XYZ file of C-alpha atoms in Angstrom:
727
model
C 35.940 -17.420 -9.373
C 34.675 -20.924 -8.623
C 36.161 -23.606 -10.786
C 33.878 -26.127 -12.459
C 34.582 -29.014 -10.070
C 34.362 -26.694 -7.033
C 30.859 -25.565 -8.012
C 29.673 -29.137 -8.518
C 31.159 -30.249 -5.200
C 29.318 -27.442 -3.410
C 26.010 -28.512 -4.952
C 26.602 -32.210 -4.192
C 27.427 -31.366 -0.565
C 23.743 -30.662 0.084
C 22.166 -32.513 -2.864
C 23.839 -35.858 -3.631
C 21.277 -36.473 -6.391
C 22.287 -33.339 -8.346
C 22.583 -33.781 -12.128
C 26.355 -33.335 -12.607
C 26.164 -33.633 -16.373
C 23.615 -30.792 -16.546
C 25.754 -28.588 -14.292
C 28.900 -29.302 -16.307
C 27.112 -28.570 -19.567
C 25.722 -25.262 -18.241
C 29.117 -24.170 -16.859
C 30.901 -24.794 -20.178
C 28.045 -23.316 -22.218
C 28.060 -20.065 -20.211
C 31.838 -19.676 -20.663
C 31.610 -20.381 -24.397
C 28.625 -18.061 -25.053
C 30.015 -15.083 -23.118
C 33.412 -15.729 -24.720
C 35.605 -12.616 -24.722
C 33.003 -10.306 -23.152
C 34.392 -8.157 -20.319
C 32.847 -6.569 -17.238
C 33.489 -2.980 -16.144
C 36.145 -4.317 -13.746
C 38.056 -5.867 -16.654
C 37.264 -9.436 -15.535
C 35.882 -11.958 -18.029
C 32.099 -11.639 -18.134
C 31.521 -15.368 -17.531
C 32.982 -14.892 -14.033
C 29.766 -13.071 -13.079
C 27.222 -15.890 -13.705
C 29.605 -18.365 -12.056
C 29.807 -16.169 -8.932
C 26.012 -15.816 -8.927
C 25.717 -19.597 -9.010
C 28.203 -19.804 -6.137
C 26.079 -17.431 -4.041
C 23.039 -19.654 -4.584
C 24.938 -22.751 -3.448
C 25.353 -21.017 -0.068
C 21.545 -21.085 0.094
C 21.400 -24.741 -1.030
C 19.150 -24.152 -4.015
C 18.202 -26.895 -6.437
C 20.072 -27.858 -9.614
C 17.648 -25.972 -11.896
C 18.305 -22.745 -9.965
C 22.103 -23.183 -10.175
C 21.901 -23.865 -13.921
C 19.646 -20.814 -14.313
C 22.224 -18.696 -12.498
C 24.939 -19.880 -14.917
C 22.753 -19.068 -17.928
C 20.814 -16.039 -16.663
C 22.499 -13.532 -19.015
C 22.908 -15.578 -22.175
C 19.550 -14.641 -23.736
C 20.062 -10.931 -23.010
C 23.775 -10.591 -23.829
C 24.412 -13.261 -26.475
C 22.607 -14.520 -29.619
C 21.155 -17.499 -27.681
C 17.342 -17.905 -27.783
C 14.890 -19.414 -25.335
C 14.237 -22.279 -27.731
C 17.916 -23.186 -27.759
C 18.021 -23.165 -23.948
C 14.956 -25.400 -23.845
C 16.504 -27.858 -26.313
C 19.799 -28.096 -24.418
C 18.679 -27.794 -20.793
C 14.963 -28.533 -20.634
C 11.735 -26.575 -20.250
C 12.109 -25.860 -16.511
C 15.502 -24.156 -16.922
C 14.313 -22.292 -20.035
C 11.296 -20.960 -18.128
C 13.455 -19.747 -15.238
C 16.104 -18.170 -17.497
C 13.421 -16.353 -19.465
C 11.854 -15.094 -16.226
C 15.163 -13.704 -14.971
C 15.856 -12.161 -18.400
C 12.522 -10.322 -18.356
C 13.217 -8.976 -14.880
C 16.640 -7.745 -15.998
C 15.013 -5.644 -18.710
C 12.760 -3.795 -16.248
C 14.050 -0.406 -15.160
C 12.578 0.004 -11.699
C 13.812 3.554 -11.158
C 12.329 5.092 -14.290
C 9.580 7.693 -14.106
C 6.723 6.793 -11.765
C 4.229 5.432 -14.321
C 6.723 3.097 -15.967
C 8.161 2.148 -12.592
C 4.746 1.095 -11.335
C 3.961 -0.973 -14.417
C 7.355 -2.655 -14.276
C 7.008 -3.322 -10.561
C 3.654 -4.936 -11.310
C 5.248 -7.288 -13.876
C 8.189 -7.909 -11.562
C 6.129 -9.038 -8.579
C 3.740 -11.138 -10.654
C 6.704 -12.905 -12.271
C 8.488 -13.740 -9.020
C 5.255 -14.825 -7.333
C 4.834 -17.595 -9.920
C 8.222 -19.122 -9.118
C 10.241 -17.657 -6.266
C 13.429 -19.194 -7.698
C 13.361 -16.396 -10.281
C 13.649 -13.924 -7.413
C 16.419 -15.890 -5.700
C 18.510 -15.870 -8.889
C 17.808 -12.164 -9.406
C 18.760 -11.341 -5.800
C 22.037 -13.255 -6.159
C 22.650 -11.457 -9.463
C 22.034 -8.078 -7.826
C 24.195 -9.002 -4.819
C 27.212 -9.771 -6.995
C 26.628 -6.629 -9.054
C 26.539 -4.555 -5.856
C 29.783 -6.168 -4.644
C 31.475 -4.925 -7.818
C 29.548 -1.642 -8.206
C 32.663 0.459 -7.582
C 33.996 -0.523 -11.019
C 31.186 1.309 -12.866
C 32.711 4.655 -13.974
C 29.479 6.723 -14.050
C 28.511 8.142 -10.610
C 24.925 8.668 -11.788
C 24.600 5.033 -12.832
C 26.102 3.827 -9.547
C 23.594 5.945 -7.629
C 20.684 4.685 -9.756
C 21.610 1.038 -9.175
C 22.167 1.602 -5.445
C 18.826 3.426 -5.073
C 17.015 0.662 -6.945
C 18.678 -1.900 -4.692
C 17.620 -0.086 -1.523
C 14.065 0.632 -2.688
C 13.176 -2.664 -4.373
C 15.615 -5.557 -4.016
C 16.515 -5.300 -0.323
C 12.838 -5.065 0.752
C 11.982 -8.014 -1.508
C 14.755 -10.047 0.108
C 13.324 -9.144 3.518
C 9.795 -10.030 2.410
C 10.855 -13.646 1.736
C 12.978 -13.744 4.901
C 16.451 -13.682 3.303
C 18.015 -11.586 6.039
C 21.615 -12.150 5.008
C 21.033 -10.978 1.439
C 18.856 -8.070 2.577
C 21.443 -6.829 5.085
C 24.355 -7.019 2.644
C 22.373 -5.266 -0.112
C 21.419 -2.465 2.296
C 24.987 -2.013 3.502
C 26.419 -1.947 -0.029
C 23.762 0.504 -1.255
C 24.270 2.723 1.809
C 27.989 2.889 1.043
C 27.264 4.456 -2.375
C 24.216 6.577 -1.500
C 25.437 8.185 1.720
C 29.171 7.565 2.192
C 29.547 10.448 4.667
C 26.937 9.035 7.073
C 28.297 5.519 6.654
C 31.853 6.599 7.445
C 30.676 8.537 10.518
C 28.771 5.527 11.881
C 31.664 3.186 11.053
C 34.054 5.380 13.075
C 31.670 5.343 16.040
C 31.359 1.555 15.777
C 35.139 1.143 15.687
C 35.497 3.260 18.819
C 32.777 1.179 20.465
C 34.566 -2.058 19.547
C 37.729 -0.839 21.230
C 35.912 0.193 24.411
C 33.364 -2.635 24.695
C 34.797 -5.464 22.598
C 36.125 -7.253 25.690
C 32.810 -6.833 27.477
C 30.988 -8.630 24.642
C 33.144 -11.733 25.139
C 32.609 -11.592 28.905
C 28.825 -11.304 28.527
C 28.733 -14.201 26.027
C 30.667 -16.365 28.478
C 28.403 -15.370 31.371
C 25.255 -16.282 29.408
C 26.748 -19.627 28.358
C 27.735 -20.442 31.958
C 24.226 -19.697 33.269
C 22.562 -21.843 30.594
C 25.025 -24.710 31.054
C 24.375 -24.697 34.793
C 20.648 -25.035 34.038
C 21.323 -28.025 31.775
C 20.497 -26.215 28.522
C 23.018 -26.834 25.721
C 23.384 -23.590 23.782
C 25.536 -21.692 21.330
C 25.934 -18.033 22.337
C 27.535 -15.301 20.272
C 27.342 -11.538 19.975
C 26.573 -9.637 16.789
C 27.020 -6.017 15.810
C 24.276 -3.986 14.158
C 25.092 -2.874 10.593
C 25.779 0.762 9.698
C 22.627 1.106 7.565
C 20.455 -0.504 10.230
C 21.813 1.971 12.780
C 21.264 4.883 10.385
C 17.657 3.850 9.709
C 16.933 3.566 13.427
C 18.505 6.973 14.131
C 16.337 8.486 11.387
C 13.148 6.712 12.449
C 13.388 7.410 16.164
C 15.219 10.760 15.928
C 17.649 9.786 18.677
C 21.409 10.023 19.072
C 23.958 7.242 18.599
C 24.630 7.061 22.334
C 20.931 6.349 23.025
C 20.878 3.129 20.988
C 20.623 0.082 23.252
C 20.915 -2.653 20.646
C 24.124 -1.912 18.768
C 25.349 -5.182 20.235
C 22.926 -8.085 20.535
C 23.412 -11.683 21.597
C 22.013 -14.703 19.867
C 21.284 -17.851 21.861
C 20.877 -20.998 19.736
C 19.335 -23.998 21.526
C 18.211 -27.499 20.516
C 14.424 -27.335 20.704
C 11.451 -24.994 21.007
C 10.936 -25.888 24.681
C 14.572 -24.960 25.342
C 13.871 -21.464 23.990
C 11.404 -20.780 26.795
C 13.589 -22.501 29.413
C 16.550 -20.352 28.349
C 14.355 -17.255 28.563
C 13.444 -18.154 32.144
C 17.112 -18.624 33.095
C 18.056 -15.242 31.581
C 15.164 -13.385 33.216
C 15.981 -14.909 36.628
C 19.625 -13.941 36.242
C 19.131 -10.344 35.123
C 16.215 -7.880 35.358
C 14.273 -7.552 32.111
C 13.475 -4.180 30.552
C 9.674 -3.623 30.598
C 7.836 -3.793 27.238
C 10.914 -5.132 25.454
C 9.828 -8.788 25.256
C 8.450 -10.186 21.980
C 7.399 -13.750 21.279
C 7.753 -14.396 17.567
C 7.638 -18.167 18.108
C 3.950 -18.336 18.985
C 3.174 -15.452 16.585
C 5.729 -15.524 13.732
C 6.311 -12.556 11.465
C 4.771 -12.697 8.011
C 8.109 -13.733 6.474
C 8.178 -16.786 8.821
C 10.696 -15.259 11.240
C 10.495 -17.046 14.609
C 12.456 -16.132 17.725
C 12.141 -14.850 21.280
C 13.360 -11.280 21.799
C 14.115 -9.780 25.179
C 16.228 -6.988 26.612
C 17.832 -7.264 30.072
C 20.137 -5.181 32.211
C 23.051 -7.593 32.236
C 26.568 -7.705 33.733
C 28.245 -4.313 34.307
C 24.848 -2.610 33.907
C 24.850 -3.129 30.129
C 21.487 -3.207 28.350
C 21.620 -6.463 26.432
C 19.275 -7.402 23.607
C 18.915 -11.158 23.154
C 17.434 -13.382 20.485
C 16.681 -16.972 21.518
C 15.913 -19.531 18.812
C 16.601 -23.047 17.534
C 18.996 -23.961 14.725
C 16.052 -24.447 12.347
C 14.609 -21.052 13.305
C 18.011 -19.449 12.830
C 18.340 -20.835 9.322
C 14.875 -19.597 8.375
C 15.716 -16.199 9.921
C 18.902 -15.890 7.857
C 17.955 -17.678 4.629
C 14.181 -17.216 4.556
C 12.394 -19.051 1.795
C 15.698 -20.685 0.756
C 15.676 -22.603 4.055
C 12.709 -24.628 2.790
C 14.779 -26.482 0.162
C 16.609 -29.509 1.490
C 17.834 -33.004 0.725
C 15.797 -35.792 2.258
C 15.073 -39.429 1.432
C 17.160 -39.471 -1.770
C 15.349 -36.440 -3.162
C 15.873 -32.711 -3.083
C 13.264 -29.981 -3.201
C 10.873 -27.763 -1.302
C 10.226 -29.533 1.992
C 6.845 -29.410 3.749
C 8.409 -30.428 7.068
C 10.706 -27.427 6.933
C 7.644 -25.256 6.436
C 5.965 -26.932 9.424
C 9.103 -26.217 11.475
C 8.624 -22.576 10.567
C 5.170 -22.571 12.132
C 3.277 -24.035 9.175
C 3.010 -20.633 7.516
C 3.263 -20.028 3.793
C 6.859 -18.830 3.216
C 5.652 -16.739 0.278
C 2.775 -15.044 2.125
C 4.366 -11.593 1.775
C 4.631 -11.957 -1.985
C 1.016 -13.088 -2.099
C 0.006 -9.935 -0.193
C 1.784 -7.856 -2.839
C -0.010 -9.722 -5.619
C -3.344 -8.896 -3.943
C -2.355 -5.217 -3.956
C -1.525 -5.417 -7.656
C -4.770 -7.190 -8.561
C -6.734 -4.078 -7.620
C -4.517 -1.816 -9.737
C -4.796 1.906 -9.095
C -2.694 5.020 -9.258
C 0.910 4.392 -10.328
C 2.602 6.243 -7.484
C 0.309 4.693 -4.880
C 1.051 1.250 -6.270
C 4.798 1.678 -5.747
C 4.235 3.279 -2.334
C 1.992 0.475 -1.068
C 4.191 -2.279 -2.444
C 7.155 -0.829 -0.539
C 4.954 -0.319 2.523
C 3.942 -3.972 2.538
C 7.608 -4.978 2.336
C 8.962 -2.652 5.000
C 6.652 -2.270 7.962
C 6.939 -4.212 11.203
C 3.910 -6.071 12.492
C 1.111 -6.027 15.023
C -0.836 -9.212 15.849
C -4.594 -9.113 16.484
C -7.340 -11.719 16.707
C -10.804 -12.308 15.296
C -13.579 -13.116 17.830
C -13.099 -16.816 16.944
C -9.389 -16.664 17.789
C -7.898 -16.506 14.283
C -4.576 -14.636 14.275
C -4.247 -11.748 11.789
C -0.895 -10.032 11.264
C -0.866 -6.419 10.056
C 1.759 -3.706 9.624
C 2.375 -1.629 12.741
C 0.104 1.416 12.701
C -2.742 -0.511 11.028
C -6.298 0.517 11.847
C -9.641 -1.252 12.031
C -10.340 -1.039 8.295
C -6.983 -2.668 7.553
C -8.119 -5.576 9.718
C -11.495 -5.782 7.970
C -9.902 -5.944 4.522
C -7.285 -8.434 5.740
C -10.110 -10.787 6.751
C -11.878 -10.451 3.373
C -12.539 -7.720 0.810
C -16.319 -8.101 1.281
C -15.911 -7.627 5.032
C -14.052 -4.377 4.428
C -16.536 -3.094 1.842
C -19.509 -3.671 4.179
C -17.831 -2.475 7.387
C -19.851 0.171 9.234
C -18.197 -0.012 12.646
C -15.798 -1.987 14.805
C -15.601 -3.406 18.306
C -12.150 -3.682 19.841
C -11.985 -5.885 22.935
C -15.783 -5.716 23.155
C -16.071 -1.905 22.975
C -17.272 0.167 20.033
C -14.340 2.220 18.735
C -13.829 4.723 15.873
C -12.550 3.243 12.617
C -9.422 5.395 12.945
C -8.375 3.507 16.126
C -4.843 2.145 15.785
C -4.671 -1.560 16.621
C -2.394 -2.910 19.354
C -0.862 -6.343 19.853
C -3.399 -8.785 21.310
C -6.533 -6.792 20.413
C -9.654 -8.828 19.636
C -11.370 -7.095 16.719
C -14.973 -7.628 15.643
C -16.231 -5.958 12.460
C -19.794 -4.609 12.480
C -21.160 -5.064 8.963
C -23.952 -3.397 7.022
C -26.055 -4.920 4.294
C -24.889 -2.943 1.252
C -21.262 -2.115 0.374
C -20.672 1.592 1.006
C -17.088 2.861 0.751
C -16.682 6.616 1.366
C -13.721 8.177 -0.492
C -12.183 9.421 2.778
C -11.730 5.830 3.971
C -8.312 5.807 2.297
C -7.020 8.017 5.108
C -8.132 5.355 7.626
C -5.865 2.619 6.243
C -2.140 1.941 5.913
C -1.983 -1.432 4.132
C -1.731 -1.653 0.383
C -4.394 -4.358 0.309
C -6.998 -2.171 2.024
C -6.198 0.963 0.043
C -6.179 -0.830 -3.293
C -9.540 -2.489 -2.470
C -11.012 0.897 -1.517
C -9.693 2.454 -4.732
C -11.191 -0.421 -6.744
C -14.592 0.018 -5.097
C -14.526 3.797 -5.588
C -13.554 3.404 -9.249
C -16.386 0.933 -9.769
C -18.868 3.199 -7.970
C -17.683 6.195 -10.012
C -18.089 4.245 -13.237
C -21.621 3.164 -12.313
C -22.671 6.647 -11.241
C -21.189 8.469 -14.220
C -22.892 5.895 -16.463
C -26.219 6.538 -14.699
C -25.653 10.286 -14.923
C -24.858 10.103 -18.651
C -27.828 7.842 -19.420
C -30.287 10.155 -17.613
C -28.819 13.210 -19.345
C -29.189 11.639 -22.794
C -32.778 10.616 -22.019
C -33.596 14.142 -20.868
C -32.021 15.698 -23.968
C -33.812 13.297 -26.327
C -37.174 13.929 -24.656
C -36.820 17.694 -25.003
C -36.205 17.167 -28.714
C -39.330 15.003 -28.925
C -37.366 11.770 -29.370
C -37.085 8.537 -27.388
C -33.774 6.736 -26.926
C -35.486 3.369 -26.658
C -36.740 3.672 -30.254
C -33.370 4.247 -31.941
C -29.963 2.611 -32.137
C -26.970 4.388 -30.629
C -24.562 2.484 -32.903
C -23.711 5.631 -34.969
C -22.728 7.419 -31.737
C -20.687 4.427 -30.536
C -18.743 4.454 -33.810
C -18.386 8.241 -33.864
C -16.992 8.472 -30.306
C -15.088 5.130 -30.323
C -17.090 3.724 -27.401
C -17.054 -0.098 -27.010
C -20.529 -0.150 -25.467
C -23.469 2.068 -24.563
C -22.348 2.123 -20.933
C -18.917 3.408 -21.987
C -20.611 6.134 -24.035
C -22.881 7.106 -21.145
C -19.872 7.244 -18.805
C -18.078 9.631 -21.181
C -21.186 11.831 -21.276
C -21.447 11.745 -17.468
C -17.827 12.852 -17.158
C -18.366 15.693 -19.630
C -16.090 14.288 -22.361
C -19.011 14.026 -24.774
C -22.128 16.232 -24.709
C -25.640 14.786 -25.047
C -26.384 17.149 -27.950
C -23.391 15.739 -29.839
C -24.980 12.298 -29.466
C -28.342 13.735 -30.546
C -26.780 15.242 -33.696
C -25.097 11.948 -34.624
C -28.181 9.771 -34.034
C -30.550 12.278 -35.706
C -28.412 14.053 -38.329
C -31.447 15.701 -39.961
C -32.828 17.195 -36.742
C -34.737 20.423 -37.240
C -33.323 23.599 -35.740
C -36.352 24.106 -33.476
C -36.082 20.571 -32.102
C -32.371 20.987 -31.437
C -32.893 24.311 -29.680
C -35.546 22.738 -27.486
C -33.102 19.983 -26.534
C -30.494 22.440 -25.252
C -32.860 25.115 -23.944
C -32.244 26.368 -20.441
C -34.669 24.843 -17.939
C -33.618 26.426 -14.705
C -36.936 27.588 -13.269
C -39.010 24.415 -13.281
C -40.918 22.406 -10.732
C -38.438 19.555 -11.078
C -40.940 17.153 -12.631
C -38.843 16.818 -15.786
C -35.781 15.838 -13.764
C -34.338 12.416 -14.455
C -31.522 12.878 -11.944
C -32.255 12.396 -8.270
C -30.095 13.402 -5.330
C -29.424 10.943 -2.478
C -31.420 7.935 -1.428
C -31.930 5.829 -4.526
C -30.056 8.202 -6.830
C -26.628 9.755 -7.078
C -24.278 9.695 -4.125
C -22.695 12.954 -2.916
C -18.913 12.825 -2.952
C -18.553 10.459 -5.957
C -20.170 11.804 -9.132
C -22.110 14.550 -7.397
C -20.997 17.347 -5.074
C -22.861 20.019 -3.154
C -21.761 23.549 -3.946
C -20.107 25.173 -0.948
C -21.378 28.482 -2.315
C -25.003 27.778 -1.396
C -25.094 24.556 0.678
C -28.297 23.043 -0.782
C -30.567 21.191 1.630
C -33.624 19.025 0.907
C -36.558 21.208 0.021
C -34.471 23.707 -1.967
C -35.122 23.879 -5.703
C -31.858 22.593 -7.143
C -30.045 22.353 -10.471
C -26.806 20.631 -11.439
C -23.814 22.053 -13.286
C -21.637 19.534 -15.130
C -18.013 20.253 -14.225
C -15.556 20.335 -17.129
C -12.790 18.681 -15.080
C -14.580 15.313 -15.023
C -15.678 15.528 -11.371
C -19.355 15.139 -12.242
C -22.225 17.382 -11.160
C -22.154 20.188 -8.641
C -25.547 20.837 -7.021
C -26.640 24.457 -6.556
C -29.802 26.102 -5.257
C -31.786 27.780 -8.028
C -30.959 31.250 -6.664
C -27.213 30.648 -6.190
C -25.160 33.646 -7.333
C -22.574 31.446 -9.061
C -25.101 30.171 -11.602
C -24.702 33.462 -13.452
C -21.250 32.235 -14.501
C -22.898 29.516 -16.610
C -25.586 31.748 -18.138
C -24.319 31.307 -21.708
C -23.310 27.645 -21.476
C -26.543 25.737 -21.901
C -24.831 22.333 -22.232
C -23.703 22.117 -18.604
C -27.148 22.566 -17.005
C -28.912 19.515 -15.546
C -32.361 19.477 -13.964
C -32.279 17.821 -10.513
C -34.790 16.750 -7.908
C -34.474 15.435 -4.366
C -35.499 11.836 -3.831
C -38.473 11.230 -1.519
C -36.046 9.527 0.884
C -33.889 12.651 0.953
C -36.931 14.792 1.597
C -37.908 12.580 4.545
C -34.724 11.324 6.185
C -31.656 13.319 5.162
C -29.584 15.332 7.596
C -28.004 18.221 5.663
C -25.691 21.020 6.672
C -26.458 24.712 6.232
C -25.104 27.990 7.554
C -26.991 30.813 9.245
C -25.441 34.242 9.811
C -26.850 36.007 12.861
C -26.145 39.491 14.177
C -26.541 39.481 17.974
C -26.103 41.966 20.791
C -22.746 42.002 22.568
C -24.012 41.155 26.032
C -23.403 38.390 28.589
C -25.312 35.164 27.924
C -26.637 36.143 24.493
C -24.596 33.568 22.566
C -25.747 30.854 24.977
C -29.358 31.873 24.421
C -28.944 31.623 20.648
C -27.419 28.141 20.932
C -30.256 27.058 23.215
C -32.830 28.302 20.688
C -31.191 26.286 17.906
C -31.045 23.155 20.088
C -34.688 23.515 21.177
C -35.668 23.781 17.499
C -33.981 20.422 16.758
C -30.835 21.759 15.075
C -27.353 20.388 15.788
C -24.562 22.988 15.812
C -21.440 21.463 14.240
C -19.374 24.656 14.009
C -19.553 28.202 15.289
C -17.474 31.252 14.352
C -17.645 34.831 15.625
C -16.574 37.737 13.406
C -16.948 41.509 12.986
C -17.090 41.882 16.749
C -17.806 45.480 17.824
C -18.855 47.219 21.016
C -22.604 46.727 20.548
C -23.026 43.827 18.075
C -21.159 40.960 16.471
C -21.857 38.444 13.709
C -21.953 34.702 14.341
C -21.782 31.932 11.712
C -23.744 28.845 12.796
C -23.115 25.641 10.791
C -26.160 23.498 11.591
C -27.291 19.995 10.676
C -30.957 20.236 9.634
C -33.586 17.956 8.095
C -34.536 20.178 5.158
C -35.063 23.775 4.006
C -38.291 24.084 6.029
C -36.477 23.006 9.191
C -33.771 25.612 8.513
C -36.421 28.310 8.011
C -38.051 27.303 11.327
C -34.714 27.649 13.178
C -34.066 31.056 11.578
C -37.538 32.245 12.644
C -36.944 31.038 16.203
C -33.691 32.984 16.358
C -35.344 36.150 15.035
C -37.922 35.885 17.813
C -35.165 36.327 20.406
C -34.943 40.039 21.324
C -31.132 39.881 21.522
C -30.850 38.735 17.894
C -31.042 41.564 15.363
C -30.895 39.725 12.020
C -30.707 36.137 10.765
C -29.956 35.193 7.157
C -29.062 32.026 5.347
C -25.477 32.171 4.069
C -25.028 32.383 0.317
C -22.054 32.840 -2.005
C -18.791 33.777 -0.307
C -20.394 33.684 3.149
C -21.406 30.053 2.674
C -17.960 29.077 1.404
C -16.009 30.905 4.107
């Protein structure tokens, strides 16, 4: 445990202006408040906050952070209040201590819903002041170093899993490689000791067989660089057990196939020297194709900058090398902590250090996570996307104007569009990659120039979620879909109420819906209409509340079945200017309605909205006695004119050479587009064929069926209904 004077000396070594009196007061206060409290190891509890403070001095954090580390448990574990902390140590320290205390109370491995909500609070808290996260990471690091003293195996596993899933990725997201690596290794030791021991034994054997070679290679690299007049520090490093395990799992390869268990780091004076050193190394030894990465000109999102290359070095060894400056190395190891430094008799976050890191925001990863959280969404998806943003490696692409956009590896065109701006993603209708039109599912590669083709009105199909990998894109798509659903269910509910009122001889515009709002606890009319559209409230319930003295005949008229009508009483319109299939409205796969068919809607009880059926669909008999679910529908004029719909024809044709080709030709000549074809019930003389065809409307489908019947090799043609249409 650090003694009081030792802690202060460590702080003053990098910050001569540190407030010694404040540090002394915090050190003594922490010891006095924790008093006789003990840790699971039997050590005095106050040793823990002192060790946490010591960890932060290794990262050269400011005085307020060190004081926060000393006091981070006093509010939670002692009678001390925030107000007392503020009185004794100031508002800044009180704010930080309170932030760390709130994070400590969040259980991040609880059930999914609570985990997501807590993760939301966690990320928003640390994004306001990253020092809260630095203190929490140091706190978790010391707890993991002493985890073996906790007697409960289940609790040890919970803490280790939480560390691996949340804290290590967060450390990586702000570039703190040293903390991230140690947290991963400590968690791996408790979560999978068998795998860790196996890898450790292999590493020990490798050290014995290749340990001498590492020293020889380091000396050879140094000699080559010295001869070229490039001062450099060269040393080898060994990959950690967890890092090896993750790579074995990800690439499904064997231990012997790993080429980067040993890597060499070359530290030079300046950025120009990085490229000069690279040239010396590539002239000395052949480089391995496609193994060169320039993270200096295109840094990673956590500000990591370095040159990576792999060469076939002395003795035929594959050697992975990282070439960087001292400043780059510090940012690579310490991340955001590298941006605090003493300069000109002051200590704090230094803009020049940020410029040395490429001028990028050192908290950009946390800001990406905040953008994911702003759109909310499903609890499990929230946790999944937050982890995804923290874990994935990157691909670098460009806008047509040359702006660099970094995305997770595996990102597609829509991820790019939403990374540029949410409005760009919402209005995306196509994409050009390197000047060529490409499908939206195209995976982006390093160096691609991506141009988004935009439409006028935001249209976000629900299946777009499968065309994205970033949390930002998926959360934006979910937000747009939720908003569209809300608008459409509100429109659906409003039209249904109007239709019901009219049938009862009433007009909604002439009465107040306040009694219904109170009765169904709806904050507004739109909320009430949305509930009706989703089937949670029926329009007749609203009618009964607004007109409590309604006559029986009027009420019966309001709920009477209106299936066989000309559609003129319909207030709900399908496609074009009305409801959108796939959101609040779905076409029944039992009858495949197409424009021109007389249609009705059935309100689904599971909240999915309306399912559209043709008036003669067999499944409508199921709803014969449930008048409330029927809705009168009509196609919009636009749908009647311009829609391409899908229908199925079942044809029985002769089993003879060329007959199937003739049938396809007939359909094509009639203007139909075959999207699927299936043969069944094949016998010696005849067989049945299902044709799924894109058509303009019911009349077009009838014309195609008539053309098929005119072919002498076609026996029968029928439109598929019921089970045949759904097959």
